[in-house]
PDB file of C-alpha atoms in Angstrom:
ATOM      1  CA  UNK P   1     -14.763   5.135 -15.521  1.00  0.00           C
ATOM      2  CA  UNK P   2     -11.102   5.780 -14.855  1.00  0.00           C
ATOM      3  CA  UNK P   3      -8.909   5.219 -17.224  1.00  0.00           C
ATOM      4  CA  UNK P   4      -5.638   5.689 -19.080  1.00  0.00           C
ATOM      5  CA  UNK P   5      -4.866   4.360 -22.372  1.00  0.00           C
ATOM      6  CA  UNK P   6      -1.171   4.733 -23.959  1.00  0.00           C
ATOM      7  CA  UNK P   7      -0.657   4.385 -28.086  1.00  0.00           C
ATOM      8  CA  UNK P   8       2.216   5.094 -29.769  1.00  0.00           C
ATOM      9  CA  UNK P   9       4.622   2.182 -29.435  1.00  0.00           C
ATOM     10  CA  UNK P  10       6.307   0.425 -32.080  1.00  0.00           C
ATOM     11  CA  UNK P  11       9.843  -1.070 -33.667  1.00  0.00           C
ATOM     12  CA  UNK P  12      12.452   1.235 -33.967  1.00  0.00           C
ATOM     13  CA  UNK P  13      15.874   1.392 -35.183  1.00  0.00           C
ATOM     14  CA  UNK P  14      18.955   2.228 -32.648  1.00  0.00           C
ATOM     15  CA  UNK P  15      18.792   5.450 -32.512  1.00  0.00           C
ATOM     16  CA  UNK P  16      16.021   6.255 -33.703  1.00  0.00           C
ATOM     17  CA  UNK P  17      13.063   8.622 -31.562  1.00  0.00           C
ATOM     18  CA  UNK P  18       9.066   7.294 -30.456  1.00  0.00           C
ATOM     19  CA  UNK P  19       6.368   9.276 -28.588  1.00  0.00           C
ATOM     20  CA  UNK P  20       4.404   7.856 -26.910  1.00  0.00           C
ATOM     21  CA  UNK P  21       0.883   8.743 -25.507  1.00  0.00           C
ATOM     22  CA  UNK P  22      -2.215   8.458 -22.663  1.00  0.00           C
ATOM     23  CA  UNK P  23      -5.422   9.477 -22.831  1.00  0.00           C
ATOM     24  CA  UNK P  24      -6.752  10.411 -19.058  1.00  0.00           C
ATOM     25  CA  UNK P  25     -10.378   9.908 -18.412  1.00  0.00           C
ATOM     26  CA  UNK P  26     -13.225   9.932 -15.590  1.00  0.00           C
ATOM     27  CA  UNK P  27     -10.628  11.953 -13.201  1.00  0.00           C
ATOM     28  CA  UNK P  28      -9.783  15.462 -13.147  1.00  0.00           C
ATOM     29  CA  UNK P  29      -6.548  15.081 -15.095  1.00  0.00           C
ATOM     30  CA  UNK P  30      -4.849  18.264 -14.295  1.00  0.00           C
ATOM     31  CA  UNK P  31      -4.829  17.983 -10.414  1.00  0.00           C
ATOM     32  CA  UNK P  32      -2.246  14.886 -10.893  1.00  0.00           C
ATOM     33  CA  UNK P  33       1.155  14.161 -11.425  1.00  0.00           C
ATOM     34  CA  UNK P  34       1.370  11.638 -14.072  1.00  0.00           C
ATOM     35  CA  UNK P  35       4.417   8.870 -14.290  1.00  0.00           C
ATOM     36  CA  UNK P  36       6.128   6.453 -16.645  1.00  0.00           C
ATOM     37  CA  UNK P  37       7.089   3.188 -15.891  1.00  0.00           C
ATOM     38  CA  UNK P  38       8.521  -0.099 -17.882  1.00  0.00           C
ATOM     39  CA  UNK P  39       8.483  -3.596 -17.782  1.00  0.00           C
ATOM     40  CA  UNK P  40      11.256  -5.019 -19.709  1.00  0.00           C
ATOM     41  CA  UNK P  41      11.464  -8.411 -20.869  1.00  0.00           C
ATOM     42  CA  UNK P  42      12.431 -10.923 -18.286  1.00  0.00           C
ATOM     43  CA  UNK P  43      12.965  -8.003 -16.278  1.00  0.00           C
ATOM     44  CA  UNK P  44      11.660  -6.248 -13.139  1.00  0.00           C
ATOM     45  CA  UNK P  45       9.381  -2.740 -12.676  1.00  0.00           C
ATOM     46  CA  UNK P  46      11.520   0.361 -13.866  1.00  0.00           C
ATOM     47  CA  UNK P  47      10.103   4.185 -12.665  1.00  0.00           C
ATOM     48  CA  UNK P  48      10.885   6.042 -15.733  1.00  0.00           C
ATOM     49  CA  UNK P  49       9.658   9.684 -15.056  1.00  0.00           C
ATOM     50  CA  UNK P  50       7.315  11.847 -13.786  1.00  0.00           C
ATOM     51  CA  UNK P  51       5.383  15.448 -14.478  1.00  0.00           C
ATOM     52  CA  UNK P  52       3.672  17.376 -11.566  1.00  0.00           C
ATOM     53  CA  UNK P  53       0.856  19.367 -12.242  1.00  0.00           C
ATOM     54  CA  UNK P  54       0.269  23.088 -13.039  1.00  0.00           C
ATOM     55  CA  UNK P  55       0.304  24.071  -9.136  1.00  0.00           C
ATOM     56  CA  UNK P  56       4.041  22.539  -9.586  1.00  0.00           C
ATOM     57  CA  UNK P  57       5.022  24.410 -12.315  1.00  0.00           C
ATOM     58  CA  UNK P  58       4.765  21.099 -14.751  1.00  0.00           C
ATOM     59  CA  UNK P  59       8.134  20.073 -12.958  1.00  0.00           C
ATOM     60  CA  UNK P  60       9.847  16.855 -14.433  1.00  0.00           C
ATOM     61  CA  UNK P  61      11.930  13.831 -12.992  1.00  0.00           C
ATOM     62  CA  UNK P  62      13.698  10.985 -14.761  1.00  0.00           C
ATOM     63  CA  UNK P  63      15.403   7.533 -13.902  1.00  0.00           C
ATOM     64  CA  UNK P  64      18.887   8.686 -15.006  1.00  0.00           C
ATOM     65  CA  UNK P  65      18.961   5.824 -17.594  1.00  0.00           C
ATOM     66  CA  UNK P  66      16.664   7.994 -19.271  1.00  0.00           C
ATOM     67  CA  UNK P  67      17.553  11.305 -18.265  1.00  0.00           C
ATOM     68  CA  UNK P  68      18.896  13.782 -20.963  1.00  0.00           C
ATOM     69  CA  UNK P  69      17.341  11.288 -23.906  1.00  0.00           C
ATOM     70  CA  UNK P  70      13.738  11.609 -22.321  1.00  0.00           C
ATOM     71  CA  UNK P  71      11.088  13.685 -22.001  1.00  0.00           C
ATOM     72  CA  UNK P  72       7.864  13.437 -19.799  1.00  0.00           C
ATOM     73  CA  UNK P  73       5.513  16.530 -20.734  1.00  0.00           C
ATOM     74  CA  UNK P  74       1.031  16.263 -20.983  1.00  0.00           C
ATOM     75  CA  UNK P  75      -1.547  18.864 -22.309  1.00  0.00           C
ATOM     76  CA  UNK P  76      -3.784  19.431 -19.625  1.00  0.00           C
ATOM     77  CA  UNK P  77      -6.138  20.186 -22.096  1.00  0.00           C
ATOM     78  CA  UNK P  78      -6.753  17.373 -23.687  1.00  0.00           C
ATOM     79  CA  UNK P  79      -6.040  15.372 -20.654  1.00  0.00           C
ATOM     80  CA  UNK P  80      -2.615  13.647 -22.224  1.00  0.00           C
ATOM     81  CA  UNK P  81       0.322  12.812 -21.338  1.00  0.00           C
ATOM     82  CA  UNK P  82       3.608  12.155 -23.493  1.00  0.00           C
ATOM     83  CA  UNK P  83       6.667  10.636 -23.744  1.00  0.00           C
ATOM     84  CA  UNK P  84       9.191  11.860 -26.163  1.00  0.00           C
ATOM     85  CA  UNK P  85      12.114   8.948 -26.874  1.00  0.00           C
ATOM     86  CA  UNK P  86      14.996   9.956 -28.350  1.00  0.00           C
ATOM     87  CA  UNK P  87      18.119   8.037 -29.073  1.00  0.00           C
ATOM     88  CA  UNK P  88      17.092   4.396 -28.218  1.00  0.00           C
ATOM     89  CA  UNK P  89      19.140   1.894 -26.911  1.00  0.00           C
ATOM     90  CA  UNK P  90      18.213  -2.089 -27.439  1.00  0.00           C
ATOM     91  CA  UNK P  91      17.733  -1.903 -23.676  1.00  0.00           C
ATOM     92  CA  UNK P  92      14.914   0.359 -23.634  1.00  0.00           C
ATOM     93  CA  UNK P  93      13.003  -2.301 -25.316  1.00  0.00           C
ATOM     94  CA  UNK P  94      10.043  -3.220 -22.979  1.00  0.00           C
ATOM     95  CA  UNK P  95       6.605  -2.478 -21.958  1.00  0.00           C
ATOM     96  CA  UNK P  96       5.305   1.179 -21.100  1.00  0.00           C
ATOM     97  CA  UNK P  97       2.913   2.332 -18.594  1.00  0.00           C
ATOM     98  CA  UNK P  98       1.243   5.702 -17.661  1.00  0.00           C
ATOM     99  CA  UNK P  99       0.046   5.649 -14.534  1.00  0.00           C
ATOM    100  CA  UNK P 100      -1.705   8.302 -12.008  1.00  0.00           C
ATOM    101  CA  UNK P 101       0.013   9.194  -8.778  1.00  0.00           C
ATOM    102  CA  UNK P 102      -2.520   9.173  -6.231  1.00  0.00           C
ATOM    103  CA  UNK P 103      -1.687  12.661  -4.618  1.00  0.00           C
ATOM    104  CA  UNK P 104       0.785  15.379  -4.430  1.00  0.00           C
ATOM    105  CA  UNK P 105       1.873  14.758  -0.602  1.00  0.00           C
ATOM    106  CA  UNK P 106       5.049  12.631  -0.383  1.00  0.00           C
ATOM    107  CA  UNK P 107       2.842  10.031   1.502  1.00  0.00           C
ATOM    108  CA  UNK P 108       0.748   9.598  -1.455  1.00  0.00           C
ATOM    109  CA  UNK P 109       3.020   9.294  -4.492  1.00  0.00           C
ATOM    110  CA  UNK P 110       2.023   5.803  -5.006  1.00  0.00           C
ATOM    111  CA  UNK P 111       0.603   4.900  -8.406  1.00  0.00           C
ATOM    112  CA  UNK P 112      -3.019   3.935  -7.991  1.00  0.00           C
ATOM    113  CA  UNK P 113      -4.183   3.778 -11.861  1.00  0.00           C
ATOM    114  CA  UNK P 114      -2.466   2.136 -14.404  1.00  0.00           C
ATOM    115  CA  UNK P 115      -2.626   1.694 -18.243  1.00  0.00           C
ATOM    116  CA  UNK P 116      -2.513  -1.560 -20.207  1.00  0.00           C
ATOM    117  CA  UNK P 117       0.947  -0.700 -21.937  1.00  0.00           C
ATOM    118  CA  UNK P 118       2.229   0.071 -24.988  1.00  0.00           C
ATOM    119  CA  UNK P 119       5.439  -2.355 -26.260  1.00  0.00           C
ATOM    120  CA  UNK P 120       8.352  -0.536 -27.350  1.00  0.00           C
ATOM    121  CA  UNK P 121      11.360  -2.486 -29.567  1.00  0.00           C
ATOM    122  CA  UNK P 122      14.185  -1.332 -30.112  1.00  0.00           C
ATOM    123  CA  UNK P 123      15.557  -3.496 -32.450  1.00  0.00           C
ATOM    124  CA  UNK P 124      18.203  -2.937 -35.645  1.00  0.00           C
TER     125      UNK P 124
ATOM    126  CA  UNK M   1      20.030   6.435  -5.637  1.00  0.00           C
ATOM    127  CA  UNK M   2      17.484   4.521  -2.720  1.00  0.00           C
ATOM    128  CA  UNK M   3      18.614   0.439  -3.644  1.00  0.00           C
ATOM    129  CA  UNK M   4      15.419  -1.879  -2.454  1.00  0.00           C
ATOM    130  CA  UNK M   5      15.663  -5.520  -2.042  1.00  0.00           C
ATOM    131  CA  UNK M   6      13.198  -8.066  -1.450  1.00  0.00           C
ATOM    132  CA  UNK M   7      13.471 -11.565   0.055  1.00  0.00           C
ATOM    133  CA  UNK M   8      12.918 -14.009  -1.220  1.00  0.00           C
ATOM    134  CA  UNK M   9      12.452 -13.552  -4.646  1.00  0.00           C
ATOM    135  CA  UNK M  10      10.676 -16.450  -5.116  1.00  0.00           C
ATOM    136  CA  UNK M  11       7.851 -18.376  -2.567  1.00  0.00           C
ATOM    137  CA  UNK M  12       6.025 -21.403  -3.567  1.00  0.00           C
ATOM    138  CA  UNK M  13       3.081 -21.600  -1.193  1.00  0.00           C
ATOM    139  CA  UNK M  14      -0.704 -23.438  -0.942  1.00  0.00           C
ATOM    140  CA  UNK M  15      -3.904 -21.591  -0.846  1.00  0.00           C
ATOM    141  CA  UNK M  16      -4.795 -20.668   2.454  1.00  0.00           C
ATOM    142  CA  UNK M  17      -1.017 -20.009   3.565  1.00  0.00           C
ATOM    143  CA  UNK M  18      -0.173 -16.795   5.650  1.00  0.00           C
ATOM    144  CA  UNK M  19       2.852 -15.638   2.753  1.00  0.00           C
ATOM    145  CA  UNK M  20       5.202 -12.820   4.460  1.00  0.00           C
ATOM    146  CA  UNK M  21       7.242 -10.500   1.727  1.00  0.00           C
ATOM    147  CA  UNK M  22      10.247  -8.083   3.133  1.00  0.00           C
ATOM    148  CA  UNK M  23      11.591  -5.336   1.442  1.00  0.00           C
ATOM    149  CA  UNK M  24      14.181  -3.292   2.332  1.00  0.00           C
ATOM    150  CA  UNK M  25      15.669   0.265   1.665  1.00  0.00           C
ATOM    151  CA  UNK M  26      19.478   1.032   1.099  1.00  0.00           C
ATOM    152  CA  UNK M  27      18.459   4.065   3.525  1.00  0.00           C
ATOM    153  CA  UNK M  28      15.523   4.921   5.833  1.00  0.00           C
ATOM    154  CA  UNK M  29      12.674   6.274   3.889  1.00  0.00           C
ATOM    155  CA  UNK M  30      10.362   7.098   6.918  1.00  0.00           C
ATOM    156  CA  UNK M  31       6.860   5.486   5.906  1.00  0.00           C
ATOM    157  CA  UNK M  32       7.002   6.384   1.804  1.00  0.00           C
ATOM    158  CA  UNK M  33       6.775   2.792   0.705  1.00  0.00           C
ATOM    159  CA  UNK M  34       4.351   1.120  -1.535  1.00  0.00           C
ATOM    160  CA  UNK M  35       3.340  -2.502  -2.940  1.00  0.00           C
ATOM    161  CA  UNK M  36       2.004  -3.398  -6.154  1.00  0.00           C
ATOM    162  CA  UNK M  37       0.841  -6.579  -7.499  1.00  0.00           C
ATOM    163  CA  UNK M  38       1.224  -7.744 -11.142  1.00  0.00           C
ATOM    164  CA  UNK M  39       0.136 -10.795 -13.277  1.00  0.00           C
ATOM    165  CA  UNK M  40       1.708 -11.697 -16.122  1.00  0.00           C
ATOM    166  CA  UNK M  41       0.704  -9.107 -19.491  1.00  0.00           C
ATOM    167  CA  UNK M  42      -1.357  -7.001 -16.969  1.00  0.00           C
ATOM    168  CA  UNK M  43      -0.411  -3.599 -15.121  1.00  0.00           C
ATOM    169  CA  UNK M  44       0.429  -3.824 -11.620  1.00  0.00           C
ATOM    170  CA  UNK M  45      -2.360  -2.989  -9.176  1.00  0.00           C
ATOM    171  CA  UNK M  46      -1.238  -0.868  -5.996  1.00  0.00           C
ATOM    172  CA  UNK M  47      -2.097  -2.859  -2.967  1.00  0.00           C
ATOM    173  CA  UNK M  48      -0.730  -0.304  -0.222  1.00  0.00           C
ATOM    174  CA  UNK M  49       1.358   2.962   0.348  1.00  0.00           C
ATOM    175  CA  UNK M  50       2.461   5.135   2.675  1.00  0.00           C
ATOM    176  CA  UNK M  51       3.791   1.657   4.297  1.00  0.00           C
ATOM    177  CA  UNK M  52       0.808   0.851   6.092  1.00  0.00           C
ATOM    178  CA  UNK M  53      -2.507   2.200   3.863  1.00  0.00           C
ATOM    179  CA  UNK M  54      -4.719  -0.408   1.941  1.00  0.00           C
ATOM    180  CA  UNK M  55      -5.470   1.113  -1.085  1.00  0.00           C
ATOM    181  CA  UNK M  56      -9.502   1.431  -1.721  1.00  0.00           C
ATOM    182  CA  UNK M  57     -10.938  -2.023  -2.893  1.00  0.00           C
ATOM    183  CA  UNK M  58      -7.847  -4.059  -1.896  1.00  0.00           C
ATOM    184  CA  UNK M  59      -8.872  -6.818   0.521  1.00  0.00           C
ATOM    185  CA  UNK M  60      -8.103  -6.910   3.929  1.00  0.00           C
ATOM    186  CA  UNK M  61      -6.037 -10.092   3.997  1.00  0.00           C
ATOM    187  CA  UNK M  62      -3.095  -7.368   2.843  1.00  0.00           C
ATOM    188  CA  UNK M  63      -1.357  -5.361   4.802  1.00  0.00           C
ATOM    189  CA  UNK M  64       1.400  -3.929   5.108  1.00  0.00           C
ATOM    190  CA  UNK M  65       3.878  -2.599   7.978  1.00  0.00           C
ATOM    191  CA  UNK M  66       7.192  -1.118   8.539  1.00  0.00           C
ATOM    192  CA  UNK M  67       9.546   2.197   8.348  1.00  0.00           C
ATOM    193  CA  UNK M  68      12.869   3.462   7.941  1.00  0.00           C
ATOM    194  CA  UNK M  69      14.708   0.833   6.406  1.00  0.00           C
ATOM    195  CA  UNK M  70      12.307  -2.329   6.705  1.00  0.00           C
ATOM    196  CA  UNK M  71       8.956  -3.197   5.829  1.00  0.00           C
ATOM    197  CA  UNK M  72       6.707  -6.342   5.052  1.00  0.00           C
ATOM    198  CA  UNK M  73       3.599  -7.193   2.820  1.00  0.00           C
ATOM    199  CA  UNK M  74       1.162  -9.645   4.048  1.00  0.00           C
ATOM    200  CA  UNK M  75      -1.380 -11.852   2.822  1.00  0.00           C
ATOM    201  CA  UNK M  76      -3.211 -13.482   5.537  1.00  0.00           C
ATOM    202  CA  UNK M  77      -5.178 -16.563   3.747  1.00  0.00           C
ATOM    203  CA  UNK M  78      -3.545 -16.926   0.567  1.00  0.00           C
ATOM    204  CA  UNK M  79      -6.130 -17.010  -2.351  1.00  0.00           C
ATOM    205  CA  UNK M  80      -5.805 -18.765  -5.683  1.00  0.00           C
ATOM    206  CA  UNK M  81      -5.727 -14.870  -7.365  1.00  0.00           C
ATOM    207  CA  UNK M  82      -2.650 -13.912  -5.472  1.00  0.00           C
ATOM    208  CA  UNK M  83      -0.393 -15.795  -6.916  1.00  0.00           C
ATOM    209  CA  UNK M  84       1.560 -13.199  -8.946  1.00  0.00           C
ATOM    210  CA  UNK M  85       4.850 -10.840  -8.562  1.00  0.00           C
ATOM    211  CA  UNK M  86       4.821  -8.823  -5.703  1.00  0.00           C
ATOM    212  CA  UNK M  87       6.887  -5.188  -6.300  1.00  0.00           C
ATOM    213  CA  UNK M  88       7.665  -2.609  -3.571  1.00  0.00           C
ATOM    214  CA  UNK M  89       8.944   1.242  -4.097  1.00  0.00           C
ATOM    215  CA  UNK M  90      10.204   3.867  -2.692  1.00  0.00           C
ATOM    216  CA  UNK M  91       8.586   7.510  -2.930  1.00  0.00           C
ATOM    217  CA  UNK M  92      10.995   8.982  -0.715  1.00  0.00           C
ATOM    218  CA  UNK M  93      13.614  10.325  -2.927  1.00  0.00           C
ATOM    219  CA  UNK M  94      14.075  10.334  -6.430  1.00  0.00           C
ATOM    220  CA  UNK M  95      14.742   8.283  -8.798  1.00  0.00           C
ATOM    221  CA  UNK M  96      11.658   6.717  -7.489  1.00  0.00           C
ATOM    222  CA  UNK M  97      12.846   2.884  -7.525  1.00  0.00           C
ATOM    223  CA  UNK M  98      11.149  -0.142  -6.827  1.00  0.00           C
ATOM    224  CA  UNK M  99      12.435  -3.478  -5.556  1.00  0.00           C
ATOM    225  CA  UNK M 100      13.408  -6.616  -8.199  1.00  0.00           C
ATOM    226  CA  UNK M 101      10.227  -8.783  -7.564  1.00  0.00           C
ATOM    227  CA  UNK M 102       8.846 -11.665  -5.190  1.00  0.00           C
ATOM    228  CA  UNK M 103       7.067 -14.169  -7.469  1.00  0.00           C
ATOM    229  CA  UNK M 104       4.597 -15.922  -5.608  1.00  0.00           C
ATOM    230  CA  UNK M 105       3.862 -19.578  -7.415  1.00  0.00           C
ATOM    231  CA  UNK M 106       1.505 -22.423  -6.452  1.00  0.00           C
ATOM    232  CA  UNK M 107       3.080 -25.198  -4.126  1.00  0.00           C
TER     233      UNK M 107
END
């Protein structure tokens, strides 16, 4: 079965730093890009950031509310994919999601497998 | 940054109803467009991409259309497990962003 589970959320302090994880499974991990992506409360869908695969150097992208306080990077060998948070804000408080991007053409970047979350407070 | 909005944000409609959702890009994006559906405290489930493409095991009373700046999801038939928000994104350019949500609620 295909799947993606993420761990690793929590309360934190302002501030303060999280990783978070997701474990790949049933798909050959390493051919795709992996993404982030966060619900916040009351909120809509927010693209977080991306890694490419090997055959694209392990290139990153970030939303730039993230950008220089983020970091997307995975182990191809165990088939995971992290999230280093540092320096929360209150308003990265929401829901996180790994998800699979479906292929490596632009006309394919959609997200076609999704995790259940992991919930991420940032709270003092 | 690509800006996406959606109209309307909201829809109350009846099982059965033919429910038409636009989105559209603060620039063209050619055909790199996708939906997703969520329900509340679930991830969202991609319905189509590349505009026009229904994902694998999707059912065929959604489609999509579109390009450039426009597009549109529709669900022919409207079934009690649509009802639920209704997100579209960009893939042309990053950021990546998606739209701010069509909830789709029982008339």
């Amino acid at each position: 079965e295909v799947q993606l589970v993420e761990s690793g959320g929590g309360l934190v302090q302002p501030g303060g730093s999280l990783r978070l994880s997701c474990a790949a499974s049933g798909f050959t991990f390493s051919d795709h890009y992996m993404d982030w992506v966060r619900l916040a409360p009351g909120k809509g869908l927010e693209w977080v950031g991306r890694t490419r695969n090997k055959a694209n150097g392990y290139t990153t992208e970030y939303a730039a509310s993230v950008k220089g306080r983020f970091a997307v990077s995975r182990d191809d060998s165990k088939n995971l994919v992290y999230m280093q948070m540092n320096s929360l804000k209150t308003e990265d408080t929401a829901v996180y999601y790994c998800a699979r991007v479906l292929g490596t053409s632009w006309d394919s970047h959609a997200l076609d497998i999704w995790g259940q979350g992991t919930m991420v407070t940032v709270s003092s | 940054d690509i800006q996406l909005t959606q109209s309307p944000s909201f829809l109350s409609a009846s099982v059965g109803d033919r429910v038409t959702i636009t989105c559209r890009a603060s620039q063209g994006i050619s055909s790199y467009l996708a939906w997703y559906q969520q329900k509340p405290g679930k991830a969202p489930k991609l319905l189509i991409y590349a505009a026009s493409t229904l994902q694998s095991g999707v059912p065929s009373r959604f489609s999509g259309s579109g390009s450039g700046t426009e597009f549109t999801l529709t669900i022919n038939s409207l079934q009690p497990e649509d009802f639920a928000t209704y997100y579209c994104q960009q893939l042309n350019s990053y950021p990546l962003t998606f739209g701010p949500g069509t909830k789709v609620d029982i008339k």
